[in-house]
C-alpha cells in the first residue's frame, strides 16, 4: 500500500483553506466601505466629547465661584458662630443645595476638628432609609464638636424635628480635602469617587477659608453627565459612556452602571495605553458591535453601535456574500471527509494508543495502520517504545517520587532555619527585610497602609552584667514569647538585633498602632520575668509614606525610640505628627 507524506497532505489542505480564506476576505474588503462607517462614528463621538468637556468646564467654573464666595463670607467665623447663629448658616447652605440639584452636601471643617454639614435628603432615597427620615424631612444637619456627633433632621423650613447624639472619632483635619485645601490655599477638586452614603459617583470641591485653618467644601454628584451623553448620542450611537483615566465608569447615556460591554472596555483601558482614537469591532453574546474610545481630559469617551444597524444599507451585498460562503462550505464538506479519512482518523486512533502508554498499559498497545507514511512509522515506534520502557519506567517514577518527598522536606527545614532567630524562635532580620519589601510593594500597587514598631528592652546590658549572658538569653526568650502573644495574625514580629525587636503592622492606621504598642508596653511592665522579675521596654513607631525609601521609615522609628529613651523609657513615641 502506497504511503502519503503527512507534509504533502497538510500542505495541500492548508493551501486550499488559505486560498479560500483570502478569496473571502478580498470579497468582504471589496464590498464594504469601512471608511464611511468610521467617519460617521468618529464625528458623532467627537461632538459628544466636546459637549461633555464644555459641561465639565462650566461645572468647575460655577462651583469654584461658589466655593470662593462662600469662603470669603465665612472669614473669621468660628464653630461658636455657627452654633449661635445656626439658622443663618443653614439658610446659606440650603440655598446652595437648592440652586444646584447635583450638590449632595455642603460643610465646614474647623481647625479644632469641629464639623458642620448640611445634606440634601431628596438627592437619594437611600439617605432617608439610612437616617429614618420621612417625607416631611428635607435636610440632615451633622454637627461634631468635642468628639460628640449630632444627627439632626430638619423640615423644609429648617426647623428641627429629631436629634440623635453619638460619640465619634471622626477628625475633619485628617481628611484629604481638608489637608490639601489648607496646604494649597486655593480651590481644590478631587478625582471622581464613590460616595459612601449614596449610590453614585461625585467630586469634592474645597477651599481654605481666608485668615484661618478652616475649610469650606461641597460634594457634587456627576449624574447630570448621563443626560448629556444621552441627548448628544445621535442616531448612530446606541450607548455612550464616560470613564476616568483608571477605567472607572463615571456616567452612562442609558443610566446603567454594569454590563458586559463596560467590563470589556474597562479592561481595555486598564491593560492598554490609549494614546489615539480607537475604533474596533467587538462581539458580546453573539452580537457584534463597533465601539469608539476617544481620550479626553482625565478620561475617555466611549460609544458603541450595533454593527447590523450600521451596515443595513448593504444588506443585499451581505446576502450575496452569505450565499457564496454557503456554497463554498458545501463544496468543502467532501474534502473534509476525505482528509479526515487520511489524517484525522488514524491520528485519533494513535492518540488512544498513546493514552495507553501514559496509563502504563504497555501490553495493550496496538499498531495503527495508516496510508500516511509518517503516522505508520510513528505507530511502529510507539509500540516498540512501550515495550522497551515497561520495566524501568515504574522503577524510575518510584525513585523520583521518593527523592522529591525527601527534597521537599529538607527544603522546608532549610527555609524555616534561614528566616528564624535561633534563640527566640521569632523571625530574624532576613525575614523582616523580605516582609518590609513586600509591604512596600503592596502599598505602591494597592494603596494599602502599614507601619512598624521597634521595641528595645530597657537597661538590658545591666542584666548581662549582673546575672550573666545566659540570664540575658532567658529574658530575651521570655520577652519574645510575651510580645508574640499580642501580635495579630496579619502582623509579623521578629528579632531586629540584640535586645531590639520589630513588629510589622499591616492594614492599620498610626493611631491603632500606637494603641497596640501601648498595650504591649503595659503587658511587659506588669509581667513577672523569671530572673529579674520586672523589666520595661521603649517603643518607636512609624508608618510608611508612599514613595519614600524603607530606610526613611525605619529611621523615623529609630528616632522615636531614641526620644522614648530620652524621656524616661517605658514609653511609646512617634514623630509622625511632626513631619
mmCIF file with all atom_site columns, N, CA and C in Angstrom, residues 336-370:
data_model
loop_
_atom_site.group_PDB
_atom_site.id
_atom_site.type_symbol
_atom_site.label_atom_id
_atom_site.label_alt_id
_atom_site.label_comp_id
_atom_site.label_asym_id
_atom_site.label_entity_id
_atom_site.label_seq_id
_atom_site.pdbx_PDB_ins_code
_atom_site.Cartn_x
_atom_site.Cartn_y
_atom_site.Cartn_z
_atom_site.occupancy
_atom_site.B_iso_or_equiv
_atom_site.pdbx_formal_charge
_atom_site.auth_seq_id
_atom_site.auth_comp_id
_atom_site.auth_asym_id
_atom_site.auth_atom_id
_atom_site.pdbx_PDB_model_num
ATOM 1   N N  . UNK A 1 336 ? -13.392 17.719 3.461  1.00 0.00 ? 336 UNK A N  1
ATOM 2   C CA . UNK A 1 336 ? -13.148 17.491 4.884  1.00 0.00 ? 336 UNK A CA 1
ATOM 3   C C  . UNK A 1 336 ? -13.225 16.003 5.203  1.00 0.00 ? 336 UNK A C  1
ATOM 4   N N  . UNK A 1 337 ? -14.251 15.341 4.644  1.00 0.00 ? 337 UNK A N  1
ATOM 5   C CA . UNK A 1 337 ? -14.380 13.903 4.886  1.00 0.00 ? 337 UNK A CA 1
ATOM 6   C C  . UNK A 1 337 ? -13.193 13.134 4.305  1.00 0.00 ? 337 UNK A C  1
ATOM 7   N N  . UNK A 1 338 ? -12.732 13.581 3.160  1.00 0.00 ? 338 UNK A N  1
ATOM 8   C CA . UNK A 1 338 ? -11.598 12.890 2.513  1.00 0.00 ? 338 UNK A CA 1
ATOM 9   C C  . UNK A 1 338 ? -10.334 13.022 3.370  1.00 0.00 ? 338 UNK A C  1
ATOM 10  N N  . UNK A 1 339 ? -10.019 14.255 3.745  1.00 0.00 ? 339 UNK A N  1
ATOM 11  C CA . UNK A 1 339 ? -8.808  14.469 4.545  1.00 0.00 ? 339 UNK A CA 1
ATOM 12  C C  . UNK A 1 339 ? -8.943  13.831 5.925  1.00 0.00 ? 339 UNK A C  1
ATOM 13  N N  . UNK A 1 340 ? -10.162 13.757 6.446  1.00 0.00 ? 340 UNK A N  1
ATOM 14  C CA . UNK A 1 340 ? -10.362 13.129 7.745  1.00 0.00 ? 340 UNK A CA 1
ATOM 15  C C  . UNK A 1 340 ? -10.004 11.647 7.691  1.00 0.00 ? 340 UNK A C  1
ATOM 16  N N  . UNK A 1 341 ? -10.422 11.005 6.591  1.00 0.00 ? 341 UNK A N  1
ATOM 17  C CA . UNK A 1 341 ? -10.134 9.571  6.471  1.00 0.00 ? 341 UNK A CA 1
ATOM 18  C C  . UNK A 1 341 ? -8.637  9.301  6.359  1.00 0.00 ? 341 UNK A C  1
ATOM 19  N N  . UNK A 1 342 ? -7.893  10.282 5.824  1.00 0.00 ? 342 UNK A N  1
ATOM 20  C CA . UNK A 1 342 ? -6.459  10.088 5.629  1.00 0.00 ? 342 UNK A CA 1
ATOM 21  C C  . UNK A 1 342 ? -5.659  10.463 6.877  1.00 0.00 ? 342 UNK A C  1
ATOM 22  N N  . UNK A 1 343 ? -6.030  11.576 7.514  1.00 0.00 ? 343 UNK A N  1
ATOM 23  C CA . UNK A 1 343 ? -5.208  12.122 8.614  1.00 0.00 ? 343 UNK A CA 1
ATOM 24  C C  . UNK A 1 343 ? -5.900  11.989 9.968  1.00 0.00 ? 343 UNK A C  1
ATOM 25  N N  . UNK A 1 344 ? -7.119  12.535 10.074 1.00 0.00 ? 344 UNK A N  1
ATOM 26  C CA . UNK A 1 344 ? -7.745  12.687 11.387 1.00 0.00 ? 344 UNK A CA 1
ATOM 27  C C  . UNK A 1 344 ? -8.018  11.348 12.047 1.00 0.00 ? 344 UNK A C  1
ATOM 28  N N  . UNK A 1 345 ? -8.617  10.422 11.311 1.00 0.00 ? 345 UNK A N  1
ATOM 29  C CA . UNK A 1 345 ? -8.990  9.156  11.923 1.00 0.00 ? 345 UNK A CA 1
ATOM 30  C C  . UNK A 1 345 ? -7.788  8.385  12.476 1.00 0.00 ? 345 UNK A C  1
ATOM 31  N N  . UNK A 1 346 ? -6.708  8.173  11.686 1.00 0.00 ? 346 UNK A N  1
ATOM 32  C CA . UNK A 1 346 ? -5.554  7.454  12.259 1.00 0.00 ? 346 UNK A CA 1
ATOM 33  C C  . UNK A 1 346 ? -4.883  8.220  13.398 1.00 0.00 ? 346 UNK A C  1
ATOM 34  N N  . UNK A 1 347 ? -4.901  9.534  13.333 1.00 0.00 ? 347 UNK A N  1
ATOM 35  C CA . UNK A 1 347 ? -4.296  10.310 14.426 1.00 0.00 ? 347 UNK A CA 1
ATOM 36  C C  . UNK A 1 347 ? -5.091  10.111 15.714 1.00 0.00 ? 347 UNK A C  1
ATOM 37  N N  . UNK A 1 348 ? -6.420  10.077 15.600 1.00 0.00 ? 348 UNK A N  1
ATOM 38  C CA . UNK A 1 348 ? -7.247  9.828  16.778 1.00 0.00 ? 348 UNK A CA 1
ATOM 39  C C  . UNK A 1 348 ? -6.971  8.441  17.356 1.00 0.00 ? 348 UNK A C  1
ATOM 40  N N  . UNK A 1 349 ? -6.825  7.446  16.455 1.00 0.00 ? 349 UNK A N  1
ATOM 41  C CA . UNK A 1 349 ? -6.509  6.095  16.934 1.00 0.00 ? 349 UNK A CA 1
ATOM 42  C C  . UNK A 1 349 ? -5.139  6.059  17.590 1.00 0.00 ? 349 UNK A C  1
ATOM 43  N N  . UNK A 1 350 ? -4.193  6.795  17.024 1.00 0.00 ? 350 UNK A N  1
ATOM 44  C CA . UNK A 1 350 ? -2.854  6.844  17.589 1.00 0.00 ? 350 UNK A CA 1
ATOM 45  C C  . UNK A 1 350 ? -2.869  7.541  18.959 1.00 0.00 ? 350 UNK A C  1
ATOM 46  N N  . UNK A 1 351 ? -3.743  8.517  19.094 1.00 0.00 ? 351 UNK A N  1
ATOM 47  C CA . UNK A 1 351 ? -3.878  9.208  20.389 1.00 0.00 ? 351 UNK A CA 1
ATOM 48  C C  . UNK A 1 351 ? -4.366  8.244  21.458 1.00 0.00 ? 351 UNK A C  1
ATOM 49  N N  . UNK A 1 352 ? -5.321  7.399  21.110 1.00 0.00 ? 352 UNK A N  1
ATOM 50  C CA . UNK A 1 352 ? -5.818  6.412  22.075 1.00 0.00 ? 352 UNK A CA 1
ATOM 51  C C  . UNK A 1 352 ? -4.707  5.467  22.510 1.00 0.00 ? 352 UNK A C  1
ATOM 52  N N  . UNK A 1 353 ? -3.844  5.071  21.544 1.00 0.00 ? 353 UNK A N  1
ATOM 53  C CA . UNK A 1 353 ? -2.738  4.189  21.895 1.00 0.00 ? 353 UNK A CA 1
ATOM 54  C C  . UNK A 1 353 ? -1.728  4.896  22.797 1.00 0.00 ? 353 UNK A C  1
ATOM 55  N N  . UNK A 1 354 ? -1.507  6.174  22.549 1.00 0.00 ? 354 UNK A N  1
ATOM 56  C CA . UNK A 1 354 ? -0.564  6.927  23.399 1.00 0.00 ? 354 UNK A CA 1
ATOM 57  C C  . UNK A 1 354 ? -1.106  7.077  24.820 1.00 0.00 ? 354 UNK A C  1
ATOM 58  N N  . UNK A 1 355 ? -2.444  7.154  24.963 1.00 0.00 ? 355 UNK A N  1
ATOM 59  C CA . UNK A 1 355 ? -3.046  7.218  26.297 1.00 0.00 ? 355 UNK A CA 1
ATOM 60  C C  . UNK A 1 355 ? -2.774  5.921  27.055 1.00 0.00 ? 355 UNK A C  1
ATOM 61  N N  . UNK A 1 356 ? -2.756  4.804  26.349 1.00 0.00 ? 356 UNK A N  1
ATOM 62  C CA . UNK A 1 356 ? -2.420  3.532  26.994 1.00 0.00 ? 356 UNK A CA 1
ATOM 63  C C  . UNK A 1 356 ? -1.004  3.572  27.558 1.00 0.00 ? 356 UNK A C  1
ATOM 64  N N  . UNK A 1 357 ? -0.082  4.176  26.793 1.00 0.00 ? 357 UNK A N  1
ATOM 65  C CA . UNK A 1 357 ? 1.300   4.306  27.284 1.00 0.00 ? 357 UNK A CA 1
ATOM 66  C C  . UNK A 1 357 ? 1.327   5.181  28.518 1.00 0.00 ? 357 UNK A C  1
ATOM 67  N N  . UNK A 1 358 ? 0.574   6.296  28.469 1.00 0.00 ? 358 UNK A N  1
ATOM 68  C CA . UNK A 1 358 ? 0.511   7.207  29.615 1.00 0.00 ? 358 UNK A CA 1
ATOM 69  C C  . UNK A 1 358 ? -0.012  6.483  30.851 1.00 0.00 ? 358 UNK A C  1
ATOM 70  N N  . UNK A 1 359 ? -0.993  5.589  30.650 1.00 0.00 ? 359 UNK A N  1
ATOM 71  C CA . UNK A 1 359 ? -1.586  4.838  31.762 1.00 0.00 ? 359 UNK A CA 1
ATOM 72  C C  . UNK A 1 359 ? -0.823  3.559  32.095 1.00 0.00 ? 359 UNK A C  1
ATOM 73  N N  . UNK A 1 360 ? 0.357   3.381  31.454 1.00 0.00 ? 360 UNK A N  1
ATOM 74  C CA . UNK A 1 360 ? 1.235   2.230  31.697 1.00 0.00 ? 360 UNK A CA 1
ATOM 75  C C  . UNK A 1 360 ? 0.600   0.904  31.282 1.00 0.00 ? 360 UNK A C  1
ATOM 76  N N  . UNK A 1 361 ? -0.295  0.959  30.293 1.00 0.00 ? 361 UNK A N  1
ATOM 77  C CA . UNK A 1 361 ? -0.910  -0.258 29.755 1.00 0.00 ? 361 UNK A CA 1
ATOM 78  C C  . UNK A 1 361 ? -0.108  -0.717 28.539 1.00 0.00 ? 361 UNK A C  1
ATOM 79  N N  . UNK A 1 362 ? 1.184   -0.974 28.764 1.00 0.00 ? 362 UNK A N  1
ATOM 80  C CA . UNK A 1 362 ? 2.103   -1.237 27.648 1.00 0.00 ? 362 UNK A CA 1
ATOM 81  C C  . UNK A 1 362 ? 1.743   -2.518 26.880 1.00 0.00 ? 362 UNK A C  1
ATOM 82  N N  . UNK A 1 363 ? 1.183   -3.496 27.543 1.00 0.00 ? 363 UNK A N  1
ATOM 83  C CA . UNK A 1 363 ? 0.889   -4.767 26.901 1.00 0.00 ? 363 UNK A CA 1
ATOM 84  C C  . UNK A 1 363 ? -0.290  -4.674 25.936 1.00 0.00 ? 363 UNK A C  1
ATOM 85  N N  . UNK A 1 364 ? -1.049  -3.603 26.033 1.00 0.00 ? 364 UNK A N  1
ATOM 86  C CA . UNK A 1 364 ? -2.259  -3.481 25.204 1.00 0.00 ? 364 UNK A CA 1
ATOM 87  C C  . UNK A 1 364 ? -2.097  -2.499 24.046 1.00 0.00 ? 364 UNK A C  1
ATOM 88  N N  . UNK A 1 365 ? -0.895  -1.957 23.858 1.00 0.00 ? 365 UNK A N  1
ATOM 89  C CA . UNK A 1 365 ? -0.660  -1.029 22.761 1.00 0.00 ? 365 UNK A CA 1
ATOM 90  C C  . UNK A 1 365 ? -0.695  -1.775 21.436 1.00 0.00 ? 365 UNK A C  1
ATOM 91  N N  . UNK A 1 366 ? -1.473  -1.282 20.460 1.00 0.00 ? 366 UNK A N  1
ATOM 92  C CA . UNK A 1 366 ? -1.615  -1.926 19.159 1.00 0.00 ? 366 UNK A CA 1
ATOM 93  C C  . UNK A 1 366 ? -1.116  -1.016 18.044 1.00 0.00 ? 366 UNK A C  1
ATOM 94  N N  . UNK A 1 367 ? -0.765  -1.600 16.931 1.00 0.00 ? 367 UNK A N  1
ATOM 95  C CA . UNK A 1 367 ? -0.297  -0.838 15.778 1.00 0.00 ? 367 UNK A CA 1
ATOM 96  C C  . UNK A 1 367 ? -1.489  -0.216 15.054 1.00 0.00 ? 367 UNK A C  1
ATOM 97  N N  . UNK A 1 368 ? -1.312  1.047  14.623 1.00 0.00 ? 368 UNK A N  1
ATOM 98  C CA . UNK A 1 368 ? -2.348  1.763  13.869 1.00 0.00 ? 368 UNK A CA 1
ATOM 99  C C  . UNK A 1 368 ? -1.924  1.784  12.399 1.00 0.00 ? 368 UNK A C  1
ATOM 100 N N  . UNK A 1 369 ? -2.736  1.190  11.546 1.00 0.00 ? 369 UNK A N  1
ATOM 101 C CA . UNK A 1 369 ? -2.437  1.181  10.118 1.00 0.00 ? 369 UNK A CA 1
ATOM 102 C C  . UNK A 1 369 ? -2.958  2.455  9.469  1.00 0.00 ? 369 UNK A C  1
ATOM 103 N N  . UNK A 1 370 ? -2.083  3.108  8.677  1.00 0.00 ? 370 UNK A N  1
ATOM 104 C CA . UNK A 1 370 ? -2.460  4.368  8.032  1.00 0.00 ? 370 UNK A CA 1
ATOM 105 C C  . UNK A 1 370 ? -1.763  4.493  6.699  1.00 0.00 ? 370 UNK A C  1
#
